[in-house]
Amino acid sequence: MKKEMLRFSGVSLIYHTKLGETKAADALSFSVSEGEFVAVIGPSGCGKTTLLSLAAGLLKPSEGLVERQGSCGYMLQRDELFGWRTVEKNIFLPLEIKHIKTEENCERARALARKYGLGDFLQSYPSALSGGMRQRAALIRTLATDPDVLLLDEPFSALDYQTRLNVTEDVSGIIRSEGKTALLITHDISEAISLADRILVLSPRPARVTHEHTLDFGEEKNPMRRREMNGFSGWFEILWKELNA
Amino acid sequence: MKKQKSMGFSAEHRQFLKKRRQNVALVWSLRLGILVLLLGLWELSADLGWVDPFLTSSPSRIANTIASLYDDGTLFYHIGTTLWETLAGFAIAVAVGYGVALALWWSETVRKMLEPYIVVINALPKIALGPLIIIWFGTGSTAILFMTVLVGVIVAIMHMLSAFIETDKNKMLLLRSMGASKFQILTRLVVPSSLPAFISMLKVNVGMAWIGSIMGEYIVSRAGLGYLIVYGGQVFRLDLVMSATLILCVLAAGMYFLVVLLEKILLKNTEN
Ligand SMILES: Nc1ncnc2c1ncn2[C@@H]1O[C@H](COP(=O)(O)OP(=O)(O)O)[C@@H](O)[C@H]1O
Ligand SMILES: [Mg+2]
C-alpha cells in the first residue's frame, strides 16, 4: 500500500460574493498516492481550479477535510514568468520566497534547467524563449524547491496544438523521471488519457467526482506512444460520454 | 543591433537600412527646417514692421534680453530658483505619492476610507488654495514648493495606486502558492511590475511640477521664471515674457528628456 500524499474527505467549497453564493465543490472525496499521476477532467467552470486551490491550501474548505503530506508546487495555465527577471532568477524565485536560496539549492535548480535543455538560456530574459520553452522554465521553477506534490492547472491549454504535444511530452517526461506525484487539471480528454495513471471525472458545477478510472496502459508512460495504442480511443469514448452525460 | 556591420546583410536589406536612415534624416531636417522658417518669418515680420515687435517681440530681441539678463548676473539666479523649486517639488511629490500609494495598496480599509477625500482633493483646482498658502507659508520659496508638491502628489498617488491594484492576479496566486508573505508579494511583484507605470507617472509629474512651480511664482514670488513672466507682463516688456517662456520650454523639455533616458535604462530588459 503506497503512502497517500493528498486526501480530500467530503470537501465542499462555497464562494461568497456581493451577488450571492456559488457552490463550486460538493463533497469531493478522493486521494492521490505517492508517485501517482492523477488527471482531473471536467467541463469548464465546474470548479477544477477551485479543487486545485483547495489542494494547495490557498482556500479553506467550507466543509470537509483536505490533508496533504509534504510540500506542493503549483503550475498555472500561463507560465507567469516574470519579464523583469532572467530565466535563472525566475527559477530561483520559490527558493527566495521560502528563504532557502542556498548555493546547494541554486545549483540543484540550475542542474535541472541544464538537464532539460534550458542551460543556454539561464541568463536570458523570458521574452527570448519560445512558448514551449517558457512552459518548461515554469515547470523547472515549480521543481526548484523539490516539492512532494505537483499541482498543474491546465498547464498546456495556452499553447498551440503542435507545441502542446511537444510540451506535454517534455513535461510528462520530466515529472516521470523525477518521480513526482502529480495532480493535473484539464478539460482535454486525450491529454488526460495520454498522461495519467488514474482519471477523475467531475460533474458540472458544483464539482462532484462522478467517475474514477485506473488506466490500463501498463508501463507505457509516454504520451505520444499512448496516443497510438489500441485502448486509447476506447477510453476517449467512455470519458467523452461521461463528461457529456 | 544598431552597431552591427551592414556587411553581412543582403543587398535588399542594406537598401532597406539606407532608406530608413534617409527617412530619419529627412524627418529631422524637416523639424529643424520648420523651426528656422518660423523664427525667420517672425524676425522678418518684426523687422519689416508687419507686426509690432513691442507686442510680438522677435527672436533677436529675445536673444538680446537673455544676454542682458546674463550680463547683470540674474539669468542663472532666476533659472536656479525655478529649477530648484520644480525639482525639489517633483522629488517630494513623487516620493510622498509613491509612499502613500503603497500604504493604500497595503490596507484596503485605509484605501476605502481615504478614497472620497482623494477624489475631492484631486478635483479641487489647487490655485484656489493660493491665499491660504501665502498666509501659512509666507511669500518665499517654501510656499511655491508646497504648491508644487500639492499639484503633483495627488496625481502620483492615483497613478501608482491604480498600477498597484492592477497587479496580475495570477502572478499573485503563484507567489501565494509558494507561501509568499504580503511583503514579499510587494517587493518581488507589485513594485517591479509597476515600473512602467512609475515611469509614466514621472512623465506626467514633470509637467505637473512645472505647473505647480510657475503657478506658485505667479501668486507669491520675487524671483524665478514665473516671476519674470508676471513682472514682464505687468510692465509690458514682452521681450522678457517671451524670453522667460522660451527658457522654460527648454528646461521642461530637458527634464522630460531625462525621464525618457531613465526609462530607456530601467526598462531595457523587460517585456512589458
Ligand atoms: N473567487 C471567486 N469568487 C466567486 N466565485 C468564484 C471565484 N472563483 C471561481 N468562482 C466561481 O466558481 C466556479 C468554478 O470556478 P473554477 O474553479 O475557476 O472553474 P474551472 O477551473 O473548472 O473552470 C465558477 O462558476 C466561478 O465563476
Ligand atoms: Mg480553471
Coordinates of C-alpha atoms and ligand atoms in Angstrom, one line a residue:
Chain A
M1 CA 0.0 0.0 0.0
K2 CA 1.6 3.3 -1.1
K3 CA 1.7 6.4 1.0
E4 CA -1.2 8.8 0.4
M5 CA 0.1 12.2 -0.5
L6 CA -3.2 14.0 -0.8
R7 CA -6.6 13.2 0.5
F8 CA -9.9 15.0 0.1
S9 CA -12.7 13.9 2.5
G10 CA -16.1 15.3 1.8
V11 CA -14.8 18.6 0.8
S12 CA -17.2 21.4 -0.2
L13 CA -16.5 24.9 -1.0
I14 CA -18.8 27.9 -1.3
Y15 CA -17.7 31.3 -2.7
H16 CA -19.4 34.2 -1.2
T17 CA -19.8 37.4 -3.2
K18 CA -22.0 40.5 -3.1
L19 CA -24.4 38.9 -5.5
G20 CA -24.8 35.7 -3.6
E21 CA -23.1 32.4 -3.0
T22 CA -21.7 29.9 -5.5
K23 CA -21.1 26.3 -4.6
A24 CA -18.0 25.3 -6.6
A25 CA -17.2 21.9 -4.9
D26 CA -19.6 19.4 -3.5
A27 CA -18.5 16.6 -1.1
L28 CA -15.3 15.8 -3.0
S29 CA -13.6 12.7 -1.8
F30 CA -10.5 11.1 -3.4
S31 CA -6.9 10.5 -2.7
V32 CA -3.6 10.6 -4.6
S33 CA -0.8 8.3 -3.6
E34 CA 3.0 8.7 -3.8
G35 CA 4.4 8.8 -7.4
E36 CA 1.0 8.6 -8.9
F37 CA -0.1 10.9 -11.8
V38 CA -3.8 11.7 -11.5
A39 CA -5.7 13.7 -14.0
V40 CA -9.0 15.5 -13.2
I41 CA -11.3 16.4 -16.1
G42 CA -14.4 18.4 -16.0
P43 CA -16.4 20.9 -18.0
S44 CA -15.1 24.4 -17.9
G45 CA -16.3 26.5 -14.9
C46 CA -17.2 23.3 -12.9
G47 CA -14.7 24.0 -10.1
K48 CA -11.4 22.5 -11.3
T49 CA -9.2 25.4 -10.3
T50 CA -11.1 25.6 -7.0
L51 CA -10.2 22.0 -6.4
L52 CA -6.5 22.7 -7.0
S53 CA -6.6 25.8 -4.8
L54 CA -8.0 23.7 -2.0
A55 CA -5.3 21.1 -2.6
A56 CA -2.6 23.9 -2.4
G57 CA -4.1 25.2 0.8
L58 CA -4.9 28.6 -0.8
L59 CA -8.6 28.1 0.0
K60 CA -10.1 26.7 3.2
P61 CA -12.9 24.2 2.6
S62 CA -16.3 25.3 3.8
E63 CA -16.9 21.7 4.8
G64 CA -14.7 18.5 4.9
L65 CA -11.0 18.0 5.2
V66 CA -8.0 18.3 2.9
E67 CA -4.9 16.5 4.1
R68 CA -1.6 16.8 2.3
Q69 CA 1.8 15.2 3.0
G70 CA 4.8 17.4 2.3
S71 CA 5.1 20.5 0.2
C72 CA 3.4 21.3 -3.1
G73 CA 4.4 23.1 -6.3
Y74 CA 1.7 24.9 -8.3
M75 CA 1.8 25.4 -12.1
L76 CA -0.7 27.6 -13.8
Q77 CA -2.2 27.8 -17.3
R78 CA 0.2 30.5 -18.4
D79 CA 3.8 30.3 -17.5
E80 CA 3.7 33.6 -15.4
L81 CA 7.4 34.1 -15.8
F82 CA 8.5 37.5 -14.5
G83 CA 9.6 39.5 -17.5
W84 CA 12.0 41.6 -15.5
R85 CA 13.9 38.6 -14.2
T86 CA 16.3 36.4 -16.1
V87 CA 15.3 32.8 -16.6
E88 CA 17.7 31.8 -13.8
K89 CA 16.3 34.4 -11.4
N90 CA 12.7 33.2 -12.3
I91 CA 13.7 29.7 -11.4
F92 CA 15.2 30.8 -8.1
L93 CA 12.0 32.7 -7.2
P94 CA 10.4 30.0 -5.0
L95 CA 13.8 29.5 -3.2
E96 CA 13.9 33.2 -2.4
I97 CA 10.3 33.2 -1.2
K98 CA 10.9 30.2 1.1
H99 CA 14.2 31.6 2.3
I100 CA 16.1 28.5 1.2
K101 CA 18.2 30.1 -1.5
T102 CA 21.4 28.3 -0.6
E103 CA 24.2 27.7 -3.1
E104 CA 23.3 24.0 -3.0
N105 CA 19.6 24.6 -3.9
C106 CA 20.6 27.1 -6.6
E107 CA 23.0 24.6 -8.1
R108 CA 20.3 21.9 -8.0
A109 CA 17.8 24.2 -9.8
R110 CA 20.5 25.1 -12.4
A111 CA 21.3 21.4 -12.9
L112 CA 17.6 20.8 -13.6
A113 CA 17.5 23.6 -16.1
R114 CA 20.6 22.3 -17.9
K115 CA 19.2 18.7 -17.8
Y116 CA 16.0 19.8 -19.5
G117 CA 17.6 22.0 -22.2
L118 CA 17.5 25.5 -20.7
G119 CA 21.2 25.7 -19.8
D120 CA 22.0 28.2 -22.5
F121 CA 19.1 30.4 -21.6
L122 CA 19.7 30.9 -17.9
Q123 CA 20.9 34.4 -18.3
S124 CA 18.3 35.4 -21.0
Y125 CA 15.1 37.1 -20.3
P126 CA 11.8 35.1 -20.8
S127 CA 10.9 37.2 -23.8
A128 CA 13.8 35.3 -25.7
L129 CA 12.1 31.9 -25.1
S130 CA 9.5 30.2 -27.2
G131 CA 6.1 29.3 -25.7
G132 CA 7.2 25.7 -25.1
M133 CA 10.5 26.7 -23.5
R134 CA 8.7 29.2 -21.3
Q135 CA 6.4 26.5 -20.0
R136 CA 9.4 24.2 -19.4
A137 CA 11.0 27.0 -17.4
A138 CA 7.8 27.4 -15.4
L139 CA 7.9 23.7 -14.6
I140 CA 11.6 23.9 -13.5
R141 CA 10.7 26.9 -11.3
T142 CA 8.0 24.6 -9.8
L143 CA 10.5 21.8 -9.3
A144 CA 13.2 24.1 -7.8
T145 CA 12.1 23.6 -4.3
D146 CA 11.8 19.8 -4.8
P147 CA 8.1 19.7 -3.9
D148 CA 6.4 16.4 -3.0
V149 CA 3.2 17.0 -4.9
L150 CA 2.8 18.9 -8.2
L151 CA -0.5 20.7 -8.8
L152 CA -0.9 21.5 -12.5
D153 CA -3.8 23.7 -13.6
E154 CA -4.3 23.2 -17.4
P155 CA -0.6 23.9 -18.0
F156 CA -0.8 23.2 -21.7
S157 CA -4.0 24.8 -22.7
A158 CA -2.5 28.2 -23.7
L159 CA -0.1 26.6 -26.2
D160 CA -0.9 26.0 -29.9
Y161 CA -1.5 22.3 -30.8
Q162 CA 1.9 21.4 -32.2
T163 CA 3.7 23.0 -29.2
R164 CA 1.2 21.5 -26.8
L165 CA 2.0 17.9 -28.0
N166 CA 5.7 18.5 -27.6
V167 CA 5.5 20.3 -24.2
T168 CA 3.1 17.6 -22.9
E169 CA 5.7 15.0 -23.8
D170 CA 8.5 17.1 -22.2
V171 CA 6.7 17.9 -19.0
S172 CA 5.4 14.4 -18.6
G173 CA 8.9 13.0 -19.2
I174 CA 10.4 15.4 -16.6
I175 CA 7.7 14.6 -14.0
R176 CA 8.0 10.8 -14.5
S177 CA 11.8 10.8 -14.4
E178 CA 11.8 13.0 -11.2
G179 CA 9.3 10.5 -9.8
K180 CA 6.9 13.2 -8.7
T181 CA 3.3 12.9 -7.5
A182 CA 1.1 14.9 -9.8
L183 CA -2.5 16.2 -9.9
L184 CA -3.3 17.5 -13.3
I185 CA -6.4 19.5 -14.1
T186 CA -7.5 19.6 -17.7
H187 CA -10.6 19.8 -19.9
D188 CA -8.8 18.0 -22.7
I189 CA -9.8 14.3 -22.6
S190 CA -7.0 13.0 -24.8
E191 CA -4.4 14.9 -22.7
A192 CA -5.7 13.2 -19.6
I193 CA -5.6 9.7 -21.2
S194 CA -2.1 10.2 -22.6
L195 CA -0.6 11.4 -19.3
A196 CA -2.4 9.9 -16.3
D197 CA -2.3 6.7 -14.2
R198 CA -5.8 7.5 -13.0
I199 CA -8.6 9.8 -14.1
L200 CA -11.3 11.5 -12.0
V201 CA -14.3 12.9 -13.9
L202 CA -16.1 15.9 -12.4
S203 CA -19.7 16.9 -12.8
P204 CA -20.7 20.4 -13.9
R205 CA -20.7 22.9 -11.1
P206 CA -20.7 22.3 -8.2
A207 CA -17.9 19.8 -8.9
R208 CA -18.5 16.2 -7.7
V209 CA -16.5 13.2 -8.6
T210 CA -18.8 11.2 -10.9
H211 CA -16.4 8.6 -12.2
E212 CA -13.0 7.3 -11.5
H213 CA -10.8 5.2 -13.8
T214 CA -7.5 3.5 -13.5
L215 CA -5.9 3.4 -17.0
D216 CA -4.6 0.1 -18.3
F217 CA -1.6 1.1 -20.4
G218 CA 0.7 -0.9 -18.2
E219 CA 4.1 0.6 -18.0
E220 CA 3.7 2.8 -21.1
K221 CA 4.0 6.3 -19.7
N222 CA 4.9 8.1 -22.9
P223 CA 2.0 10.4 -24.1
M224 CA 2.9 10.0 -27.8
R225 CA 3.0 6.3 -27.8
R226 CA -0.1 6.1 -25.6
R227 CA -2.0 8.0 -28.2
E228 CA -1.2 5.3 -30.8
M229 CA -2.2 2.4 -28.5
N230 CA -5.3 0.4 -29.1
G231 CA -7.1 1.2 -25.9
F232 CA -6.8 5.0 -26.4
S233 CA -9.9 5.6 -28.5
G234 CA -12.0 3.3 -26.3
W235 CA -11.0 5.4 -23.2
F236 CA -11.8 8.6 -25.2
E237 CA -15.3 7.4 -25.9
I238 CA -16.0 6.4 -22.4
L239 CA -14.8 9.7 -20.9
W240 CA -16.5 11.7 -23.6
K241 CA -19.8 10.1 -22.7
E242 CA -19.3 10.6 -19.0
L243 CA -18.3 14.3 -19.5
N244 CA -21.4 15.0 -21.6
A245 CA -23.9 12.9 -19.7
Chain B
M1 CA 21.7 45.6 -33.1
K2 CA 22.3 49.1 -34.3
K3 CA 26.0 48.7 -34.2
Q4 CA 26.0 45.6 -36.3
K5 CA 28.0 46.0 -39.5
S6 CA 25.8 46.1 -42.6
M7 CA 28.3 43.9 -44.5
G8 CA 26.6 40.6 -43.6
F9 CA 23.2 41.8 -44.9
S10 CA 21.7 41.1 -48.2
A11 CA 21.7 43.9 -50.8
E12 CA 17.9 44.3 -50.3
H13 CA 18.3 44.7 -46.5
R14 CA 21.2 47.2 -47.0
Q15 CA 18.8 49.1 -49.3
F16 CA 16.2 49.0 -46.6
L17 CA 18.5 50.3 -43.9
K18 CA 19.7 53.1 -46.2
K19 CA 16.1 54.1 -46.9
R20 CA 15.4 54.1 -43.2
R21 CA 18.4 56.3 -42.4
Q22 CA 17.4 58.7 -45.2
N23 CA 13.9 58.8 -43.8
V24 CA 15.2 59.7 -40.3
A25 CA 17.4 62.3 -41.7
L26 CA 14.5 63.8 -43.7
V27 CA 12.3 64.0 -40.6
W28 CA 15.0 65.7 -38.6
S29 CA 15.7 68.2 -41.4
L30 CA 12.0 69.0 -41.7
R31 CA 11.7 69.5 -38.0
L32 CA 14.7 71.9 -38.0
G33 CA 13.5 73.5 -41.1
I34 CA 10.1 74.4 -39.8
L35 CA 11.7 75.9 -36.7
V36 CA 14.1 78.0 -38.7
L37 CA 11.3 79.0 -41.1
L38 CA 9.1 80.2 -38.2
L39 CA 11.8 82.0 -36.4
G40 CA 12.9 83.7 -39.7
L41 CA 9.4 84.7 -40.5
W42 CA 8.9 86.1 -37.0
E43 CA 12.1 88.1 -37.2
L44 CA 11.4 89.3 -40.7
S45 CA 7.8 90.4 -39.9
A46 CA 9.1 92.3 -36.8
D47 CA 12.0 93.9 -38.7
L48 CA 9.8 94.9 -41.7
G49 CA 7.1 96.3 -39.4
W50 CA 4.4 93.8 -40.5
V51 CA 3.7 93.3 -36.8
D52 CA 4.5 95.4 -33.8
P53 CA 7.6 94.0 -32.1
F54 CA 6.5 95.7 -28.9
L55 CA 3.7 93.2 -28.8
T56 CA 5.2 90.2 -30.5
S57 CA 8.8 90.6 -29.6
S58 CA 11.3 88.9 -32.0
P59 CA 14.0 86.3 -31.9
S60 CA 16.8 88.9 -31.9
R61 CA 15.1 90.9 -29.2
I62 CA 14.7 87.7 -27.1
A63 CA 18.4 86.9 -27.6
N64 CA 19.3 90.4 -26.5
T65 CA 17.1 90.1 -23.4
I66 CA 18.6 86.8 -22.4
A67 CA 22.1 88.3 -23.0
S68 CA 21.4 91.3 -20.8
L69 CA 19.9 89.1 -18.1
Y70 CA 23.1 87.1 -18.3
D71 CA 25.2 90.3 -18.1
D72 CA 23.6 91.7 -15.0
G73 CA 24.0 88.3 -13.4
T74 CA 20.3 87.5 -12.8
L75 CA 19.8 84.9 -15.5
F76 CA 21.1 81.9 -13.6
Y77 CA 19.6 83.3 -10.4
H78 CA 16.1 83.1 -11.8
I79 CA 16.7 79.8 -13.6
G80 CA 18.2 78.3 -10.5
T81 CA 15.3 79.5 -8.3
T82 CA 12.6 78.0 -10.5
L83 CA 14.6 74.9 -11.2
W84 CA 15.2 74.2 -7.6
E85 CA 11.6 74.7 -6.7
T86 CA 10.5 72.4 -9.5
L87 CA 13.0 69.6 -8.9
A88 CA 12.5 69.6 -5.1
G89 CA 8.7 69.7 -5.5
F90 CA 8.9 67.0 -8.1
A91 CA 11.0 64.8 -5.9
I92 CA 8.9 65.3 -2.8
A93 CA 5.6 64.8 -4.7
V94 CA 6.9 61.5 -6.3
A95 CA 8.3 60.1 -3.1
V96 CA 5.3 61.0 -0.9
G97 CA 2.9 59.9 -3.6
Y98 CA 4.6 56.6 -4.0
G99 CA 4.7 56.0 -0.3
V100 CA 1.0 56.9 0.2
A101 CA 0.0 54.7 -2.7
L102 CA 1.9 51.8 -1.2
A103 CA 0.2 52.3 2.1
L104 CA -3.2 52.5 0.4
W105 CA -2.4 49.3 -1.5
W106 CA -1.4 47.6 1.7
S107 CA -4.6 48.3 3.6
E108 CA -7.9 48.0 1.9
T109 CA -9.7 49.6 4.8
V110 CA -7.5 52.7 4.7
R111 CA -7.9 52.8 0.9
K112 CA -11.7 52.8 1.2
M113 CA -11.6 55.3 4.0
L114 CA -9.5 57.8 2.1
E115 CA -10.9 57.3 -1.4
P116 CA -13.5 60.0 -1.4
Y117 CA -11.1 62.6 0.1
I118 CA -8.5 61.9 -2.6
V119 CA -11.1 62.3 -5.3
V120 CA -12.2 65.6 -3.9
I121 CA -8.7 66.9 -3.4
N122 CA -7.9 65.8 -7.0
A123 CA -10.9 67.7 -8.4
L124 CA -10.1 70.9 -6.5
P125 CA -8.2 73.5 -8.5
K126 CA -5.1 73.9 -6.4
I127 CA -4.7 77.6 -7.2
A128 CA -7.8 78.2 -5.1
L129 CA -5.6 77.5 -2.1
G130 CA -3.2 80.3 -3.1
P131 CA -4.3 82.8 -0.3
L132 CA -4.1 80.1 2.3
I133 CA -0.7 79.0 1.2
I134 CA 0.6 82.6 1.4
I135 CA -0.8 83.0 4.9
W136 CA 0.6 79.7 6.1
F137 CA 4.0 79.7 4.4
G138 CA 4.7 83.3 3.6
T139 CA 5.8 84.6 0.2
G140 CA 9.1 82.7 -0.2
S141 CA 10.2 79.5 -1.8
T142 CA 8.5 77.3 0.8
A143 CA 5.1 78.4 -0.4
I144 CA 6.0 77.7 -4.0
L145 CA 7.5 74.3 -3.0
F146 CA 4.2 73.5 -1.2
M147 CA 2.2 74.4 -4.2
T148 CA 4.4 72.3 -6.5
V149 CA 4.1 69.3 -4.2
L150 CA 0.3 69.8 -3.9
V151 CA -0.2 69.8 -7.6
G152 CA 1.9 66.6 -8.1
V153 CA 1.3 64.4 -5.2
I154 CA -2.4 63.5 -5.8
V155 CA -1.6 62.6 -9.4
A156 CA 1.3 60.5 -8.2
I157 CA -0.9 58.7 -5.6
M158 CA -3.7 58.0 -8.0
H159 CA -1.4 56.9 -10.8
M160 CA 0.6 54.5 -8.7
L161 CA -2.3 53.1 -6.7
S162 CA -4.2 52.1 -9.8
A163 CA -1.0 50.4 -11.1
F164 CA -0.5 48.6 -7.8
I165 CA -4.1 47.4 -7.7
E166 CA -3.9 46.1 -11.3
T167 CA -1.0 43.7 -10.4
D168 CA -1.5 40.5 -12.2
K169 CA -3.8 38.2 -10.2
N170 CA -2.3 35.0 -11.5
K171 CA 1.2 36.1 -10.6
M172 CA -0.1 36.9 -7.1
L173 CA -1.7 33.5 -6.9
L174 CA 1.6 31.9 -8.0
L175 CA 3.5 33.7 -5.3
R176 CA 0.9 32.8 -2.7
S177 CA 1.2 29.2 -3.7
M178 CA 4.9 29.5 -2.9
G179 CA 3.9 30.7 0.6
A180 CA 4.9 34.4 0.0
S181 CA 4.1 37.0 2.6
K182 CA 2.4 40.2 1.7
F183 CA 5.7 42.0 2.0
Q184 CA 7.3 39.5 -0.4
I185 CA 4.5 40.0 -2.9
L186 CA 5.1 43.7 -2.6
T187 CA 8.9 43.6 -3.2
R188 CA 9.0 40.7 -5.7
L189 CA 6.0 41.5 -7.8
V190 CA 4.0 44.7 -7.1
V191 CA 6.9 47.1 -7.2
P192 CA 8.8 45.6 -10.1
S193 CA 5.8 45.0 -12.2
S194 CA 4.6 48.6 -11.7
L195 CA 7.9 50.1 -13.0
P196 CA 6.4 51.1 -16.4
A197 CA 3.6 52.8 -14.6
F198 CA 6.2 54.5 -12.4
I199 CA 8.0 55.9 -15.4
S200 CA 4.7 57.1 -17.0
M201 CA 3.9 58.7 -13.6
L202 CA 7.2 60.5 -13.7
K203 CA 6.5 61.8 -17.2
V204 CA 3.1 63.2 -16.1
N205 CA 4.6 64.7 -13.0
V206 CA 7.3 66.5 -14.8
G207 CA 4.5 68.6 -16.3
M208 CA 2.7 68.8 -13.0
A209 CA 5.9 70.1 -11.3
W210 CA 6.3 72.9 -13.8
I211 CA 2.6 73.8 -13.5
G212 CA 3.0 73.9 -9.7
S213 CA 6.2 76.0 -9.6
I214 CA 5.2 78.5 -12.2
M215 CA 1.7 78.9 -10.7
G216 CA 3.3 79.3 -7.3
E217 CA 5.5 82.0 -8.7
Y218 CA 2.6 83.8 -10.3
I219 CA 1.0 84.1 -6.9
V220 CA 3.8 84.9 -4.5
S221 CA 7.3 85.1 -5.7
R222 CA 10.0 87.7 -6.1
A223 CA 12.3 85.5 -8.3
G224 CA 12.2 82.8 -10.8
L225 CA 11.0 82.4 -14.4
G226 CA 7.3 82.6 -13.4
Y227 CA 8.1 85.8 -11.6
L228 CA 9.8 87.2 -14.8
I229 CA 6.8 86.3 -16.9
V230 CA 4.3 88.0 -14.5
Y231 CA 6.6 91.0 -14.0
G232 CA 7.3 91.3 -17.7
G233 CA 3.5 91.3 -18.3
Q234 CA 2.8 93.9 -15.7
V235 CA 5.4 96.4 -17.1
F236 CA 4.6 95.5 -20.6
R237 CA 8.0 94.1 -21.5
L238 CA 7.0 91.3 -23.8
D239 CA 10.7 90.6 -24.7
L240 CA 11.1 89.5 -21.1
V241 CA 7.9 87.4 -21.1
M242 CA 8.9 85.6 -24.3
S243 CA 12.5 85.1 -23.1
A244 CA 11.4 83.5 -19.8
T245 CA 8.8 81.4 -21.6
L246 CA 11.5 80.2 -24.1
I247 CA 13.9 79.2 -21.3
L248 CA 11.0 77.4 -19.6
C249 CA 10.3 75.4 -22.7
V250 CA 13.9 74.3 -22.9
L251 CA 14.1 73.4 -19.2
A252 CA 10.8 71.4 -19.3
A253 CA 11.9 69.6 -22.4
G254 CA 15.3 68.8 -20.9
M255 CA 13.7 67.4 -17.7
Y256 CA 11.3 65.3 -19.8
F257 CA 14.2 64.0 -21.8
L258 CA 16.0 62.9 -18.7
V259 CA 12.9 60.9 -17.7
V260 CA 12.9 59.3 -21.1
L261 CA 16.6 58.4 -20.7
L262 CA 15.8 56.9 -17.3
E263 CA 13.1 54.9 -18.9
K264 CA 15.5 53.5 -21.5
I265 CA 17.9 52.4 -18.8
L266 CA 15.3 50.9 -16.4
L267 CA 13.1 49.2 -18.9
K268 CA 15.7 47.9 -21.3
N269 CA 15.3 44.3 -20.2
T270 CA 11.7 43.8 -19.6
E271 CA 9.0 42.7 -21.9
N272 CA 6.3 45.0 -20.6
Ligands
LIG1 N1 -13.0 34.0 -6.2 C1 -14.2 33.6 -6.6 N2 -15.3 34.2 -6.1 C2 -16.6 33.8 -6.6 N3 -16.8 32.9 -7.4 C3 -15.7 32.2 -8.0 C4 -14.4 32.5 -7.6 N4 -13.6 31.7 -8.2 C5 -14.3 31.0 -9.0 N5 -15.6 31.2 -8.8 C6 -16.8 30.5 -9.5 O1 -16.7 29.2 -9.2 C7 -16.9 28.4 -10.3 C8 -15.8 27.4 -10.5 O2 -14.6 28.2 -10.9 P1 -13.2 27.5 -11.3 O3 -12.8 26.6 -10.2 O4 -12.3 28.5 -11.7 O5 -13.7 26.6 -12.5 P2 -12.8 25.8 -13.6 O6 -11.4 26.0 -13.2 O7 -13.3 24.4 -13.6 O8 -13.1 26.5 -14.9 C9 -17.1 29.3 -11.5 O9 -18.5 29.4 -11.7 C10 -16.6 30.6 -11.0 O10 -17.4 31.7 -11.5
MG2 MG -9.7 26.9 -14.3

